[in-house]
C-alpha cells in the first residue's frame, strides 16, 4: 500500500499512514491497559459477602473495633439475647472509617477500590453510608432526605418531607401523610422500619408495616391497622355478608329496640344505631368496623 505524503511549508515530510499506525498502536496499548485494570477490579465479583450484601470487603466497627461483613451482621451479633443488655448496641454506620479487602486482606480507609490489589470492593458504593454491594440489580440510590441508601431505583420513589421517608411515585398525589411514618417499629414484628431491609407497605391510613407482616395479618383474618384500627383492605364484600347475616339473625324481643352509640374506626363519625350482637353498622360510611362508646 502506498504511503500518503504531505509536505509542510518548511519542507518537512510527514508520512500520515505511519503516524496513524503509531497512534493506533498507542490506542491499542491504552485499551489493553484499561482491560487489565478492569479485569483486576472484577476479580471475585459476587463471590464474597454475607446474606445481606454481596461485596468484596468487611468493615471494622468503630464502636467495638471488631470486624464484620456488614452493619447488619454487627447488629445481629451485638443485639443477641445472650449479650448483656448494657453491652448491646447498633453500629453508627456513618462513622465507619476502615474496611478490609476480602481478596488481599489489607485494611484501609473507606473507598471503592482496594489501594493494594486494585479490586472493586463493591459495584455500588456510597461514601456517605459506607455501603458496598456488588448486586446492583437492587437499583440502590442514596436519598439525601432520608440520609441513607434505598433500593428500587430513584426514578420509582420520591421523598416526602412530612413522612420523613421515601414512597412509591404511585402514591405521590394520594398517600396519607403521617409525620415520621417509618420512624417506628413494625406494629407486628417490632423491627425498626426506617432501616429495615424487608419490603414495607404504606396502609391507606398512612401507617407503615412490613408486607410479610401484612400478609400474615390477612391469613389470620386481621383486617384493621394495628395502630389506628382503620380497615386496611377493601371490605365492601365483607360488609355485604354482615348485612345478610344480621338480617338472618333477629335479636330477642328484649333487645329489638335497644339503641347504642358507636364510633366508626374508618370514618371517625359517631352514630346512634340499633344494637345487634354480631356488629353495628356506621350510618355514615356503612362500615361495620365500629365500637360502642
Short mmCIF file of C-alpha atoms in Angstrom, two decimals:
data_model
loop_
_atom_site.label_atom_id
_atom_site.label_comp_id
_atom_site.label_asym_id
_atom_site.label_seq_id
_atom_site.Cartn_x
_atom_site.Cartn_y
_atom_site.Cartn_z
CA UNK A 1 0.00 0.00 0.00
CA UNK A 2 1.35 3.48 -0.92
CA UNK A 3 2.10 5.87 1.91
CA UNK A 4 0.34 9.22 1.80
CA UNK A 5 2.90 12.04 1.78
CA UNK A 6 2.28 15.64 2.88
CA UNK A 7 4.87 18.42 2.59
CA UNK A 8 4.81 21.25 5.11
CA UNK A 9 5.65 24.85 4.27
CA UNK A 10 9.07 24.31 5.91
CA UNK A 11 9.76 21.41 3.57
CA UNK A 12 9.48 18.71 6.24
CA UNK A 13 7.89 15.48 5.13
CA UNK A 14 5.25 13.61 7.18
CA UNK A 15 4.13 10.05 6.49
CA UNK A 16 0.48 10.18 7.57
CA UNK A 17 -0.01 6.44 7.38
CA UNK A 18 2.95 5.83 9.70
CA UNK A 19 1.66 8.42 12.17
CA UNK A 20 -1.80 6.88 12.08
CA UNK A 21 -0.35 3.43 12.73
CA UNK A 22 1.63 4.82 15.68
CA UNK A 23 -1.47 6.47 17.15
CA UNK A 24 -3.49 3.29 16.61
CA UNK A 25 -0.79 1.32 18.41
CA UNK A 26 -0.94 3.70 21.37
CA UNK A 27 -4.73 3.37 21.49
CA UNK A 28 -4.42 -0.42 21.46
CA UNK A 29 -1.87 -0.26 24.26
CA UNK A 30 -4.12 2.01 26.33
CA UNK A 31 -7.12 -0.21 25.62
CA UNK A 32 -5.24 -3.29 26.79
CA UNK A 33 -4.12 -1.43 29.90
CA UNK A 34 -7.74 -0.47 30.65
CA UNK A 35 -8.86 -4.06 30.11
CA UNK A 36 -6.16 -5.24 32.50
CA UNK A 37 -7.29 -2.73 35.14
CA UNK A 38 -10.92 -3.74 34.65
CA UNK A 39 -10.00 -7.42 34.95
CA UNK A 40 -8.24 -6.68 38.23
CA UNK A 41 -11.23 -4.78 39.54
CA UNK A 42 -13.68 -7.53 38.55
CA UNK A 43 -11.92 -10.33 40.45
CA UNK A 44 -14.17 -12.06 42.96
CA UNK A 45 -17.33 -10.36 41.69
CA UNK A 46 -20.40 -11.77 43.52
CA UNK A 47 -18.18 -14.38 45.24
CA UNK A 48 -17.81 -12.66 48.62
CA UNK A 49 -20.04 -11.12 51.23
CA UNK A 50 -22.84 -12.28 53.52
CA UNK A 51 -26.56 -12.95 53.48
CA UNK A 52 -27.21 -9.20 53.42
CA UNK A 53 -24.76 -7.94 50.77
CA UNK A 54 -22.52 -9.41 48.07
CA UNK A 55 -19.31 -7.37 48.41
CA UNK A 56 -15.56 -7.77 48.50
CA UNK A 57 -14.71 -6.21 51.81
CA UNK A 58 -15.51 -6.30 55.51
CA UNK A 59 -15.88 -3.39 57.90
CA UNK A 60 -14.22 -2.55 61.18
CA UNK A 61 -16.91 -1.39 63.61
CA UNK A 62 -15.91 1.94 65.17
CA UNK A 63 -18.00 1.17 68.28
CA UNK A 64 -16.35 -2.09 69.37
CA UNK A 65 -13.35 -2.27 66.99
CA UNK A 66 -14.41 -5.72 65.75
CA UNK A 67 -14.59 -6.88 62.12
CA UNK A 68 -17.91 -7.81 60.48
CA UNK A 69 -19.17 -8.41 56.94
CA UNK A 70 -21.68 -5.56 57.24
CA UNK A 71 -23.60 -3.44 59.75
CA UNK A 72 -26.50 -5.92 59.81
CA UNK A 73 -24.13 -8.74 60.77
CA UNK A 74 -22.80 -6.48 63.54
CA UNK A 75 -26.24 -5.56 64.86
CA UNK A 76 -27.45 -9.16 64.82
CA UNK A 77 -24.40 -10.22 66.82
CA UNK A 78 -24.35 -7.30 69.24
CA UNK A 79 -28.09 -7.29 69.94
CA UNK A 80 -28.29 -11.01 70.59
CA UNK A 81 -30.31 -12.01 73.66
CA UNK A 82 -27.20 -13.66 75.06
CA UNK A 83 -25.38 -10.31 75.20
CA UNK A 84 -25.51 -8.43 78.50
CA UNK A 85 -28.18 -5.70 78.00
CA UNK A 86 -25.82 -2.81 78.83
CA UNK A 87 -23.37 -4.01 76.15
CA UNK A 88 -25.94 -4.30 73.33
CA UNK A 89 -25.58 -1.66 70.66
CA UNK A 90 -26.04 -0.77 66.97
CA UNK A 91 -23.19 0.31 64.75
CA UNK A 92 -23.03 4.03 63.83
CA UNK A 93 -22.90 3.38 60.09
CA UNK A 94 -21.72 6.83 59.07
CA UNK A 95 -18.73 6.60 61.42
CA UNK A 96 -17.17 3.54 59.76
CA UNK A 97 -13.64 4.56 58.74
CA UNK A 98 -11.83 1.35 57.81
CA UNK A 99 -12.56 -1.66 55.60
CA UNK A 100 -10.64 -4.88 54.95
CA UNK A 101 -10.31 -6.14 51.38
CA UNK A 102 -11.68 -9.69 51.08
CA UNK A 103 -9.15 -10.61 48.38
CA UNK A 104 -5.82 -9.36 49.78
CA UNK A 105 -6.75 -8.74 53.43
CA UNK A 106 -5.34 -5.22 53.54
CA UNK A 107 -7.09 -2.82 55.94
CA UNK A 108 -7.56 0.68 54.59
CA UNK A 109 -9.71 3.78 54.70
CA UNK A 110 -13.20 3.54 53.18
CA UNK A 111 -13.04 3.74 49.37
CA UNK A 112 -14.44 1.80 46.44
CA UNK A 113 -11.23 0.27 45.05
CA UNK A 114 -8.60 -1.51 47.13
CA UNK A 115 -5.38 0.51 47.41
CA UNK A 116 -3.31 -2.69 47.36
CA UNK A 117 -4.73 -5.12 44.79
CA UNK A 118 -6.98 -2.69 42.91
CA UNK A 119 -10.13 -4.82 43.17
CA UNK A 120 -13.51 -3.05 43.21
CA UNK A 121 -14.92 -3.82 46.65
CA UNK A 122 -18.48 -3.02 45.61
CA UNK A 123 -20.12 -2.18 42.27
CA UNK A 124 -22.44 0.09 44.21
CA UNK A 125 -20.59 2.31 46.65
CA UNK A 126 -21.84 5.12 48.87
CA UNK A 127 -19.18 7.08 50.68
CA UNK A 128 -21.78 8.66 52.98
CA UNK A 129 -23.38 5.42 54.22
CA UNK A 130 -20.15 3.41 53.84
CA UNK A 131 -22.18 0.91 51.83
CA UNK A 132 -20.72 -1.60 49.36
CA UNK A 133 -22.80 -4.00 47.26
CA UNK A 134 -21.98 -5.98 44.10
CA UNK A 135 -25.64 -6.81 43.44
CA UNK A 136 -26.69 -3.66 41.57
CA UNK A 137 -29.94 -5.32 40.45
CA UNK A 138 -31.39 -3.84 43.65
CA UNK A 139 -31.13 -0.39 41.99
CA UNK A 140 -29.61 1.25 45.04
CA UNK A 141 -29.62 5.02 45.42
CA UNK A 142 -28.79 7.46 48.19
CA UNK A 143 -31.67 9.60 49.42
CA UNK A 144 -30.47 12.89 50.85
CA UNK A 145 -33.79 13.40 52.67
CA UNK A 146 -33.64 10.05 54.43
CA UNK A 147 -29.88 10.33 54.86
CA UNK A 148 -29.41 6.65 53.93
CA UNK A 149 -29.34 4.43 50.84
CA UNK A 150 -32.54 2.91 49.49
CA UNK A 151 -33.28 0.22 46.90
CA UNK A 152 -35.72 0.16 44.00
CA UNK A 153 -34.39 2.98 41.80
CA UNK A 154 -34.56 6.73 42.47
CA UNK A 155 -36.91 7.13 39.50
CA UNK A 156 -39.52 4.97 41.24
CA UNK A 157 -39.56 6.78 44.59
CA UNK A 158 -39.97 10.28 45.99
CA UNK A 159 -39.10 11.65 49.42
CA UNK A 160 -41.93 13.09 51.50
CA UNK A 161 -40.60 15.64 53.98
CA UNK A 162 -43.56 15.30 56.33
CA UNK A 163 -43.49 11.49 56.40
CA UNK A 164 -39.69 11.67 56.58
CA UNK A 165 -39.27 8.73 54.19
CA UNK A 166 -39.44 7.59 50.58
CA UNK A 167 -42.70 6.44 49.00
CA UNK A 168 -43.51 4.94 45.62
CA UNK A 169 -44.19 7.55 42.93
CA UNK A 170 -47.61 5.87 42.55
CA UNK A 171 -48.53 7.42 45.92
CA UNK A 172 -47.15 10.89 45.22
CA UNK A 173 -50.54 12.61 45.00
CA UNK A 174 -52.63 10.20 47.03
CA UNK A 175 -50.82 8.97 50.12
CA UNK A 176 -51.98 9.98 53.59
CA UNK A 177 -49.16 11.90 55.27
CA UNK A 178 -48.23 10.67 58.73
CA UNK A 179 -45.37 12.52 60.38
CA UNK A 180 -42.28 10.27 60.65
CA UNK A 181 -44.29 7.42 59.11
CA UNK A 182 -41.43 4.92 59.11
CA UNK A 183 -39.53 6.14 62.15
CA UNK A 184 -41.04 3.49 64.39
CA UNK A 185 -41.11 -0.28 64.81
CA UNK A 186 -43.28 -2.54 62.68
CA UNK A 187 -46.51 -2.95 64.71
CA UNK A 188 -46.37 -6.73 64.17
CA UNK A 189 -42.72 -7.87 64.40
CA UNK A 190 -41.31 -4.73 66.10
CA UNK A 191 -38.33 -4.32 63.74
CA UNK A 192 -37.32 -0.69 63.19
CA UNK A 193 -38.87 0.10 59.81
CA UNK A 194 -36.70 3.05 58.75
CA UNK A 195 -33.61 0.87 58.37
CA UNK A 196 -35.32 -2.44 57.57
CA UNK A 197 -34.15 -4.48 54.58
CA UNK A 198 -37.61 -6.03 54.12
CA UNK A 199 -40.31 -4.59 51.85
CA UNK A 200 -42.65 -2.12 53.51
CA UNK A 201 -46.29 -1.35 52.74
CA UNK A 202 -47.97 2.01 53.26
CA UNK A 203 -51.52 1.47 54.50
CA UNK A 204 -54.46 3.66 53.38
CA UNK A 205 -54.33 5.37 56.79
CA UNK A 206 -50.68 6.34 56.17
CA UNK A 207 -49.13 3.98 58.71
CA UNK A 208 -46.42 1.57 57.60
CA UNK A 209 -45.84 -2.13 58.10
CA UNK A 210 -43.77 -4.95 56.61
CA UNK A 211 -45.50 -6.53 53.61
CA UNK A 212 -44.84 -10.00 55.04
CA UNK A 213 -46.43 -8.98 58.34
CA UNK A 214 -49.43 -7.54 56.50
CA UNK A 215 -49.88 -10.84 54.65
CA UNK A 216 -49.73 -12.71 57.96
CA UNK A 217 -52.45 -10.45 59.33
CA UNK A 218 -54.64 -11.31 56.35
CA UNK A 219 -54.04 -15.03 56.89
CA UNK A 220 -55.21 -14.63 60.49
CA UNK A 221 -58.28 -12.64 59.40
CA UNK A 222 -56.98 -9.37 60.84
CA UNK A 223 -58.08 -6.55 58.55
CA UNK A 224 -57.53 -3.43 60.65
CA UNK A 225 -54.40 -1.30 61.13
CA UNK A 226 -52.75 -2.31 64.41
CA UNK A 227 -52.09 1.36 65.19
CA UNK A 228 -55.33 3.18 64.37
CA UNK A 229 -57.81 0.32 63.71
CA UNK A 230 -58.83 1.60 60.27
CA UNK A 231 -59.56 -1.00 57.61
CA UNK A 232 -56.51 -1.78 55.50
CA UNK A 233 -58.32 -3.65 52.70
CA UNK A 234 -61.47 -3.13 50.63
CA UNK A 235 -64.06 -4.58 53.00
CA UNK A 236 -67.22 -3.87 50.96
CA UNK A 237 -67.85 -7.55 50.18
CA UNK A 238 -67.36 -8.47 53.83
CA UNK A 239 -69.83 -5.78 54.93
CA UNK A 240 -72.40 -7.19 52.47
CA UNK A 241 -72.07 -10.59 54.16
CA UNK A 242 -72.57 -8.89 57.54
CA UNK A 243 -75.80 -7.36 56.20
CA UNK A 244 -77.11 -10.80 55.18
CA UNK A 245 -76.06 -12.43 58.44
CA UNK A 246 -77.65 -9.71 60.59
CA UNK A 247 -80.87 -9.85 58.56
CA UNK A 248 -80.98 -13.61 59.12
CA UNK A 249 -80.32 -13.29 62.86
CA UNK A 250 -83.15 -11.36 64.58
CA UNK A 251 -82.48 -10.19 68.10
CA UNK A 252 -84.64 -11.32 71.05
CA UNK A 253 -87.61 -9.06 71.76
CA UNK A 254 -85.87 -7.65 74.83
CA UNK A 255 -83.10 -6.15 72.62
CA UNK A 256 -85.02 -5.29 69.45
CA UNK A 257 -85.39 -1.60 70.35
CA UNK A 258 -82.11 -1.18 72.19
CA UNK A 259 -80.08 1.77 70.86
CA UNK A 260 -76.33 2.29 71.30
CA UNK A 261 -73.82 4.94 70.35
CA UNK A 262 -70.97 3.73 68.17
CA UNK A 263 -67.70 5.20 66.88
CA UNK A 264 -66.62 4.21 63.37
CA UNK A 265 -62.92 3.34 63.16
CA UNK A 266 -62.92 4.02 59.41
CA UNK A 267 -64.52 7.46 59.10
CA UNK A 268 -64.34 8.65 62.71
CA UNK A 269 -68.06 9.54 62.90
CA UNK A 270 -70.38 8.61 65.78
CA UNK A 271 -73.88 7.18 65.25
CA UNK A 272 -76.86 6.16 67.35
CA UNK A 273 -77.90 2.76 65.97
CA UNK A 274 -79.84 -0.35 66.91
CA UNK A 275 -77.84 -2.81 68.92
CA UNK A 276 -77.03 -6.19 67.40
CA UNK A 277 -74.98 -9.00 68.83
CA UNK A 278 -72.99 -9.51 65.59
CA UNK A 279 -71.98 -5.93 64.79
CA UNK A 280 -73.18 -2.34 64.46
CA UNK A 281 -73.17 -0.52 61.13
CA UNK A 282 -71.93 3.05 60.72
CA UNK A 283 -74.69 5.24 59.31
CA UNK A 284 -72.16 7.45 57.54
CA UNK A 285 -69.79 5.13 55.61
CA UNK A 286 -71.70 1.82 56.04
CA UNK A 287 -68.69 0.16 57.66
CA UNK A 288 -69.02 -2.47 60.37
CA UNK A 289 -65.56 -1.60 61.71
CA UNK A 290 -67.12 0.11 64.73
CA UNK A 291 -67.09 0.04 68.51
CA UNK A 292 -69.54 1.06 71.20
CA UNK A 293 -68.84 4.28 73.07
#
